[in-house]
Coordinates of C-alpha atoms and ligand atoms in Angstrom, one line a residue:
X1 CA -97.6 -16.4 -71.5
X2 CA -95.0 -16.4 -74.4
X3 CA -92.3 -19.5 -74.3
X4 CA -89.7 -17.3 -73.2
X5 CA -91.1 -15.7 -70.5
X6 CA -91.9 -16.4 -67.0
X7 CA -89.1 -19.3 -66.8
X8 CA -89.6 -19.3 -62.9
X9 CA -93.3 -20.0 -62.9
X10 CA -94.7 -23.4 -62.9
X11 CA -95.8 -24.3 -66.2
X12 CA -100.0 -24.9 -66.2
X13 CA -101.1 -28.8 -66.9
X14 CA -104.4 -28.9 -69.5
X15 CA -107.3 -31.0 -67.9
X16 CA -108.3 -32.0 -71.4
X17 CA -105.2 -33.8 -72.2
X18 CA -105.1 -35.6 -69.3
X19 CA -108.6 -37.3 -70.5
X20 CA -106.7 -37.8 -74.0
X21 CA -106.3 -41.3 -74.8
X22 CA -102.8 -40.6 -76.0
X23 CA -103.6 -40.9 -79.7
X24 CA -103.0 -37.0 -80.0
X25 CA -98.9 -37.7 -78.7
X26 CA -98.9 -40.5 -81.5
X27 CA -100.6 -38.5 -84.2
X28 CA -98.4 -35.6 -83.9
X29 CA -95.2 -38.6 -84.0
X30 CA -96.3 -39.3 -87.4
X31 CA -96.5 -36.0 -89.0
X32 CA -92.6 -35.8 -90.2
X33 CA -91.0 -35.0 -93.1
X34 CA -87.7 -35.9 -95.3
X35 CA -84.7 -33.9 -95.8
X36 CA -82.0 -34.4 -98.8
X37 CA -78.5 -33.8 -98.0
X38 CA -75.2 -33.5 -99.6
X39 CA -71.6 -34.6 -99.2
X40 CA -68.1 -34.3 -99.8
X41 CA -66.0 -37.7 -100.7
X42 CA -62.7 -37.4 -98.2
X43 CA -64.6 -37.4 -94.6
X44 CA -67.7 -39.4 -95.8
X45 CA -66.6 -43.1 -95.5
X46 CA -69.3 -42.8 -92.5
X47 CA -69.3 -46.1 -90.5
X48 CA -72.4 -47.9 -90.0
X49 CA -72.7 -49.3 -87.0
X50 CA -76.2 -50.9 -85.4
X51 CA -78.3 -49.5 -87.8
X52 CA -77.5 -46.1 -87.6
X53 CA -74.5 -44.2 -89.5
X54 CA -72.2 -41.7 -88.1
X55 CA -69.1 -39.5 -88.6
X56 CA -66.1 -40.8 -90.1
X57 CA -63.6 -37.6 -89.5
X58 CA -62.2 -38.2 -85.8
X59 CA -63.7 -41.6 -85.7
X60 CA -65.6 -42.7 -82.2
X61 CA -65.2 -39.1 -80.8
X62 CA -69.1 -38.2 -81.4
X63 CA -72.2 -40.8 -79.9
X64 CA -74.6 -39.8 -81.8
X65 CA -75.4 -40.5 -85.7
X66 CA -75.2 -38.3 -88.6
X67 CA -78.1 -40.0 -90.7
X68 CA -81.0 -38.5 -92.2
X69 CA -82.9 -39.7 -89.1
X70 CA -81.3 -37.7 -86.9
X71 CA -80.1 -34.8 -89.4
X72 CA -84.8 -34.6 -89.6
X73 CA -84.7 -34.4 -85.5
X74 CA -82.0 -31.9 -85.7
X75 CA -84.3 -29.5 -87.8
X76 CA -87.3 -30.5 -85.8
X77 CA -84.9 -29.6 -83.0
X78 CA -84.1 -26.3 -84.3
X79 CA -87.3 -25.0 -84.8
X80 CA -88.4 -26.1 -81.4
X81 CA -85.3 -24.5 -79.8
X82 CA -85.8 -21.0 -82.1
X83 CA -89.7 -21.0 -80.9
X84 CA -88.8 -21.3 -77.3
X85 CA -86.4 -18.0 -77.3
X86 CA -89.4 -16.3 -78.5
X87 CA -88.7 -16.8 -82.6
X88 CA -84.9 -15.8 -82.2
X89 CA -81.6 -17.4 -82.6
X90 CA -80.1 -16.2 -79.9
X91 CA -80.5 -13.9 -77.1
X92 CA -76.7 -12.1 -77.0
X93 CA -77.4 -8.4 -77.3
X94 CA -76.1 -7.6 -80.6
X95 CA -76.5 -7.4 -84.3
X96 CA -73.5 -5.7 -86.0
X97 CA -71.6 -8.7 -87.2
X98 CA -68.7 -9.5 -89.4
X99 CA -67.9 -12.8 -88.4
X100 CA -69.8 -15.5 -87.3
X101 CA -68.7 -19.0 -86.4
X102 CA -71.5 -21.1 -85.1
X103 CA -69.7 -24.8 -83.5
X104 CA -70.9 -28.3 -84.2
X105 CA -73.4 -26.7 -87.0
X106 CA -74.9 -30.0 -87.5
X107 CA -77.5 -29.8 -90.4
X108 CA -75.9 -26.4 -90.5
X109 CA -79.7 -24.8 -90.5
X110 CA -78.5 -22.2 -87.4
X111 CA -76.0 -20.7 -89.5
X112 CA -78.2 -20.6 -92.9
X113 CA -80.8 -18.7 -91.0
X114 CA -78.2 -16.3 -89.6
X115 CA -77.0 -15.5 -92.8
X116 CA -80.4 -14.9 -94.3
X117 CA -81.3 -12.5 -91.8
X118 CA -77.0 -10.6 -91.1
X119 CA -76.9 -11.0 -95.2
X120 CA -73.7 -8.8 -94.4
X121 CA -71.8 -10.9 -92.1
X122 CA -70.5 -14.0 -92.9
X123 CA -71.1 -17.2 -91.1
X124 CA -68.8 -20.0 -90.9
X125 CA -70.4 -23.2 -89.4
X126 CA -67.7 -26.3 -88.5
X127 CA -68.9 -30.2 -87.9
X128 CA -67.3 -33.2 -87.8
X129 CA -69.8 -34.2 -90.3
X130 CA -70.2 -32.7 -94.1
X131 CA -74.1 -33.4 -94.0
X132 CA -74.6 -29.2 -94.5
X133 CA -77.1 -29.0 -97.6
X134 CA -74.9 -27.3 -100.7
X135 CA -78.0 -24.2 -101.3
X136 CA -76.9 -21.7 -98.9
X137 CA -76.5 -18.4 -99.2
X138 CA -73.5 -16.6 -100.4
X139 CA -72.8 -15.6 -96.8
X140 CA -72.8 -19.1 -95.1
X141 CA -69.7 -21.5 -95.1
X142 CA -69.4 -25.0 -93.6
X143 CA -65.8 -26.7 -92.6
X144 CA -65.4 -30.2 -91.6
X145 CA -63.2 -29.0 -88.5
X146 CA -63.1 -30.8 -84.7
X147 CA -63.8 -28.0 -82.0
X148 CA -61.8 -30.0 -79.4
X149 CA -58.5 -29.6 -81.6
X150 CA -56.8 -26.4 -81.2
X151 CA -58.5 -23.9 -83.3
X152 CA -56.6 -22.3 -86.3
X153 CA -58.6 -19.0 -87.8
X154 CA -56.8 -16.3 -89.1
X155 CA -58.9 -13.5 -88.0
X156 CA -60.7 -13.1 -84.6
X157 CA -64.7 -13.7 -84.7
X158 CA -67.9 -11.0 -83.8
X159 CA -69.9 -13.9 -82.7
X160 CA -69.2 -17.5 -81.8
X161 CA -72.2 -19.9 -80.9
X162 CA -73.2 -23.5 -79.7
X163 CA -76.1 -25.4 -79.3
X164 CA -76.9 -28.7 -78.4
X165 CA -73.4 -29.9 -77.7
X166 CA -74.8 -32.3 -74.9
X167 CA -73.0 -35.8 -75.0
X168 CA -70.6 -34.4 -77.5
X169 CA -67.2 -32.6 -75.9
X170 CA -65.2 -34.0 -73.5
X171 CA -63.1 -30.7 -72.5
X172 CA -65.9 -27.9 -71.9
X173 CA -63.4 -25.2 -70.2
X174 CA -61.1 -25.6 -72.7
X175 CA -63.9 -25.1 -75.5
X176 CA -64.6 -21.7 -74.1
X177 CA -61.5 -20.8 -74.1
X178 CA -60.6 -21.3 -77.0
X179 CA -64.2 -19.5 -78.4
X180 CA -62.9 -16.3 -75.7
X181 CA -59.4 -16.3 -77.4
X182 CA -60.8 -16.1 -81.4
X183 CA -63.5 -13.6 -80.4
X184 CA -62.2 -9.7 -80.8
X185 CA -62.3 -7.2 -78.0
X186 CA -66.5 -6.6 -78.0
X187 CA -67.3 -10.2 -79.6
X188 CA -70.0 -11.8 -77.5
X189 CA -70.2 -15.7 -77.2
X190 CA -73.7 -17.6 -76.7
X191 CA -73.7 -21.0 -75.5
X192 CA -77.3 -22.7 -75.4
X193 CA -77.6 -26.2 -74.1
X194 CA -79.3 -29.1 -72.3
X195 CA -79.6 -30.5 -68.5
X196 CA -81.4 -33.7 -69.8
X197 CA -82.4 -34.9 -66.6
X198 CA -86.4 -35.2 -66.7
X199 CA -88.4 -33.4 -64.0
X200 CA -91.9 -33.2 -63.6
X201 CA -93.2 -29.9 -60.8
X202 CA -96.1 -31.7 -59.7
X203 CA -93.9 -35.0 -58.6
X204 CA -95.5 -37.0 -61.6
X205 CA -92.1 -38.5 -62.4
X206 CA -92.0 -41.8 -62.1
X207 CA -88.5 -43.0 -60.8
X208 CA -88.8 -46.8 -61.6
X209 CA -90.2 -46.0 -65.3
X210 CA -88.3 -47.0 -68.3
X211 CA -87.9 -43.4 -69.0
X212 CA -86.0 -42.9 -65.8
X213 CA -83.7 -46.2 -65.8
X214 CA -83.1 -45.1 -69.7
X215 CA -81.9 -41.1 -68.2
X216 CA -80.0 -42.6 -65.6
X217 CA -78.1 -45.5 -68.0
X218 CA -77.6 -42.3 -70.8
X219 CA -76.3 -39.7 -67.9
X220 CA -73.7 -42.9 -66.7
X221 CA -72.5 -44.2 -70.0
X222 CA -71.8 -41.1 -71.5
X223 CA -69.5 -39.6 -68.3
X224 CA -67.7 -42.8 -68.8
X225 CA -67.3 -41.9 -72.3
X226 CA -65.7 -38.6 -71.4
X227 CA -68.3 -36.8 -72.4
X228 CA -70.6 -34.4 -70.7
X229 CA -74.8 -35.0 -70.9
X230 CA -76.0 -32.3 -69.2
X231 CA -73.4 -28.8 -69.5
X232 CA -76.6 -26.2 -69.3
X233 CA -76.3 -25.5 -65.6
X234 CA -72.6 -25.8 -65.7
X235 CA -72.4 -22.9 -68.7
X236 CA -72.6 -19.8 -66.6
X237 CA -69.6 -21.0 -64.8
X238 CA -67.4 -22.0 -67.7
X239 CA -68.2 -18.9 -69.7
X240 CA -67.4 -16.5 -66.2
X241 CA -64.0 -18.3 -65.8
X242 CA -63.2 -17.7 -69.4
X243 CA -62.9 -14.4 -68.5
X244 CA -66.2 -13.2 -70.3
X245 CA -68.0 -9.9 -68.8
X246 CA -71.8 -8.8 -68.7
X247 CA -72.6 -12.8 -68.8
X248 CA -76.3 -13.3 -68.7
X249 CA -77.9 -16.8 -68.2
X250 CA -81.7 -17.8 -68.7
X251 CA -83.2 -21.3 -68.1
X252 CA -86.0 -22.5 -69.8
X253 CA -88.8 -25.2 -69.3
X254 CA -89.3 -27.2 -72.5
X255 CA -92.3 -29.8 -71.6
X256 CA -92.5 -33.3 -73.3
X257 CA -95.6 -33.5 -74.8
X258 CA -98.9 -31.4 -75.2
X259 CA -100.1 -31.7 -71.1
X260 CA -99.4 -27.7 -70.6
X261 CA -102.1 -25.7 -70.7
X262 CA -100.7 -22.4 -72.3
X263 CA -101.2 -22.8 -76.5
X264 CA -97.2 -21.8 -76.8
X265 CA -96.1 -24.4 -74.2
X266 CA -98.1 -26.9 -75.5
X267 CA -96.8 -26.5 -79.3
X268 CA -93.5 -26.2 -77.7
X269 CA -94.0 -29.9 -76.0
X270 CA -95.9 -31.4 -78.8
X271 CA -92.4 -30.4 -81.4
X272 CA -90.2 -31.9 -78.4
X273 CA -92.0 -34.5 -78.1
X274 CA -91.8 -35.4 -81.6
X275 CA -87.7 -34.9 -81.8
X276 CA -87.5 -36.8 -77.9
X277 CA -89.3 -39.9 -79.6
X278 CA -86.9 -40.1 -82.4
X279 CA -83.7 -38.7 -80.1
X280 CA -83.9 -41.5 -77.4
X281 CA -82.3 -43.8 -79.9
X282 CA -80.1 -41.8 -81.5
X283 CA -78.4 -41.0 -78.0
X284 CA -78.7 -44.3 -76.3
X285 CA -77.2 -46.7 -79.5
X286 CA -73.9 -46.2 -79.5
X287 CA -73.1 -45.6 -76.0
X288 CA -74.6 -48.3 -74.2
X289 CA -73.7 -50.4 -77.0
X290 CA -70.1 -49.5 -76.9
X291 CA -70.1 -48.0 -72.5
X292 CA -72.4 -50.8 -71.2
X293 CA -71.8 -53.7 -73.5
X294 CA -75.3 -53.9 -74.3
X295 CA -76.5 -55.6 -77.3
X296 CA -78.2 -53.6 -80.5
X297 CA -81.8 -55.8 -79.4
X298 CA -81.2 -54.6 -76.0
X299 CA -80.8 -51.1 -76.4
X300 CA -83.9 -51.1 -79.3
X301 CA -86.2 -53.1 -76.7
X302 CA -85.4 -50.1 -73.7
X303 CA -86.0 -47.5 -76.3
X304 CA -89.3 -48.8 -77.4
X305 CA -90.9 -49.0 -73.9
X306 CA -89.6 -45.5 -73.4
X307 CA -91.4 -44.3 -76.6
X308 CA -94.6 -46.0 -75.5
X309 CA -94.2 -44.4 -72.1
X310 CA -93.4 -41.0 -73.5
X311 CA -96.2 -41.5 -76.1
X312 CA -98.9 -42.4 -74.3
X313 CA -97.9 -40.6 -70.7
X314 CA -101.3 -39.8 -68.8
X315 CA -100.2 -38.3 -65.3
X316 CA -96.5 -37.4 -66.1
X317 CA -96.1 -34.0 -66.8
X318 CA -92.5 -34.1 -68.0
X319 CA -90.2 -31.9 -68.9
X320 CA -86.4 -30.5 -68.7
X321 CA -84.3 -27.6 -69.1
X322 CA -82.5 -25.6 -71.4
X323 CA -79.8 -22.8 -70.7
X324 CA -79.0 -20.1 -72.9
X325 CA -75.6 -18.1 -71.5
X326 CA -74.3 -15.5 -73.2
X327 CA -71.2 -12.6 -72.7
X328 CA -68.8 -10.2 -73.9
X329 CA -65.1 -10.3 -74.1
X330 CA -63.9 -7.3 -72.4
X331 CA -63.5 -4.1 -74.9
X332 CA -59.5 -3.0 -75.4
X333 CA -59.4 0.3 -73.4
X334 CA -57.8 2.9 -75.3
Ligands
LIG401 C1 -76.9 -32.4 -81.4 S1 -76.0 -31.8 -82.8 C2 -76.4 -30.0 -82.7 C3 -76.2 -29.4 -84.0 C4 -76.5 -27.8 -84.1 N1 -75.6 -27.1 -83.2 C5 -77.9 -27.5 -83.7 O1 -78.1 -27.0 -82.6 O2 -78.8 -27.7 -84.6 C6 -74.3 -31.8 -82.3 C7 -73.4 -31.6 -83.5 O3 -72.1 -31.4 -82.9 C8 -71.2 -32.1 -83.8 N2 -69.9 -32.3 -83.1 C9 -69.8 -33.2 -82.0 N3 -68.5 -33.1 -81.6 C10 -67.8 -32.3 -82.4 C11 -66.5 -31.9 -82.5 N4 -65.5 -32.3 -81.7 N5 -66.1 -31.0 -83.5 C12 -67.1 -30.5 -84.4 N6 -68.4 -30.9 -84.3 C13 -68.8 -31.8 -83.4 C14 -71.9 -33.3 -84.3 O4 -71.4 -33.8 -85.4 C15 -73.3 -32.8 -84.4 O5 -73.6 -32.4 -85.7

């Protein structure tokens, strides 16, 4: 079965793993590599706060760091994400592009590997953070920009996208809006995101882990933030009431860890696995720090007993969803 496909079926457990003595999960954890990055001096006065560093444009608007910690789990991320849709970057049924704008680019590698393969579009990715490496090619822009202010392009868009935006914007309706109103007449939109609420189909979940007290504390602190944890399911509806047509939406089971049986799934889990053990921190830290008054120690000490349950899960067959909407603004009839 290829990742993609059969998104309704319940997702096969390997036997063998489930003899593993979990060294396999911590292996894998420890095959990572670095990443160099480049900046620009205005917007990169980036606070550090408990041992992580984040944006400085639009100070406080964005939980999660910009460091080279996460900007590595980002990348791990993105190939993780890619290989799940099959090896493509999106799923929007088209390919003749001008313009591309690809929101809260992060490490920016989305946009770079757009431009590579639409060498005669160009691709303007925004962030709030200037961590975008500087060898790009001549197609591919980054802009420090917020998404949540009101939008100021000249000229109307083929293609706008979003991934990942979990945790991060605090208006979604209004974001898709504003992404219907700078597409032109035919542009399609493709919004791919998270439900991070862990399931497992065989009732393995254990409700009074660490894992689950650490899901339920991330889902509260960041609504009181503002800020939206899990938009996947809500996309469909958003993107309809924008006023987009032919709007398609696909779910997709990505497990946590190698316990699937299919070879595909189980590379799929082992890369999330590898990006969930690095991402529990870099979602937690600031908001319960700054949502729940919790103390730096506090917050590391959850986030290791997570990591030890995620790493050496026998019986939990974990996993969560990802949503992929896309659609088209309506053509101008002539
Ligand atoms: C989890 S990362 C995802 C990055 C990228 N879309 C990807 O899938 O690899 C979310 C990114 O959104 C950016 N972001 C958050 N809020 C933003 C805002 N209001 N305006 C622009 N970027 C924002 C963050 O700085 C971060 O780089």
């Amino acid at each position: 079965m290829s990742a993609a496909a059969g998104d309704a079926e319940p997702v096969e457990v390997d036997p063998q793993v489930l003899n593993d003595d979990g060294s396999s999960f911590a292996d894998f954890f420890e095959q990572r590599s670095s990443y160099t990055t480049s900046c620009s001096p205005s917007v990169t006065r980036y606070p550090l706060e408990n041992g992580r560093r984040y944006h400085a444009f639009k100070h406080g608007s964005y939980p999660l760091p910009n460091d080279e910690r996460e900007q590595e789990r980002l990348n791990m991320a993105h190939h993780m994400l890619r290989k799940a849709l099959g090896d493509r970057l999106f799923l929007a049924p088209c390919d003749k592009f001008h313009r591309v704008l690809d929101i809260g680019t992060g490490t920016g590698i989305w946009s770079i590997e757009m431009g590579d393969l639409y060498p005669q579009a160009e691709v303007l990715g925004n962030d709030l953070s200037p961590v975008q490496p500087t060898w790009v090619p001549p197609n591919v822009k980054f802009e420090v920009d917020d998404i949540e202010s009101r939008w100021a392009f000249g000229i109307p868009f083929d293609f706008v996208f979003s991934r990942a935006l979990s945790c991060a914007i605090s208006d979604w309706p209004r974001l898709v809006k504003q992404a219907y109103s700078n597409l032109r007449p035919g542009g399609w939109v493709e919004f791919q995101d998270f439900d991070i609420e862990y399931y497992a189909e065989d009732g393995s979940y254990d409700q009074s882990s660490n894992t689950a007290k650490h899901t339920r504390l991330l889902l509260e602190s960041a609504r009181k933030a503002g800020k939206e944890p899990c938009p996947g399911p809500k996309l469909e509806g958003w993107v309809r009431d924008a006023g987009f047509k032919n709007v398609t939406h696909r779910k997709i089971k990505l497990p946590i860890g190698p316990w699937p049986k299919d070879e595909c799934q189980k590379d799929l889990g082992n890369f999330n696995l590898t990006q969930t053990l690095e991402g529990i921190e870099a979602y937690s830290m600031r908001l319960f720090t700054s949502e729940l008054r919790w103390e730096q120690e506090e917050v590391e000490v959850l986030c290791a007993k997570v990591r030890a349950e995620l790493k050496h899960q026998k019986s939990a067959n974990l996993m969560y969803d990802f949503h992929v909407v896309y659609g088209q603004k309506p053509k101008l009839i002539s």
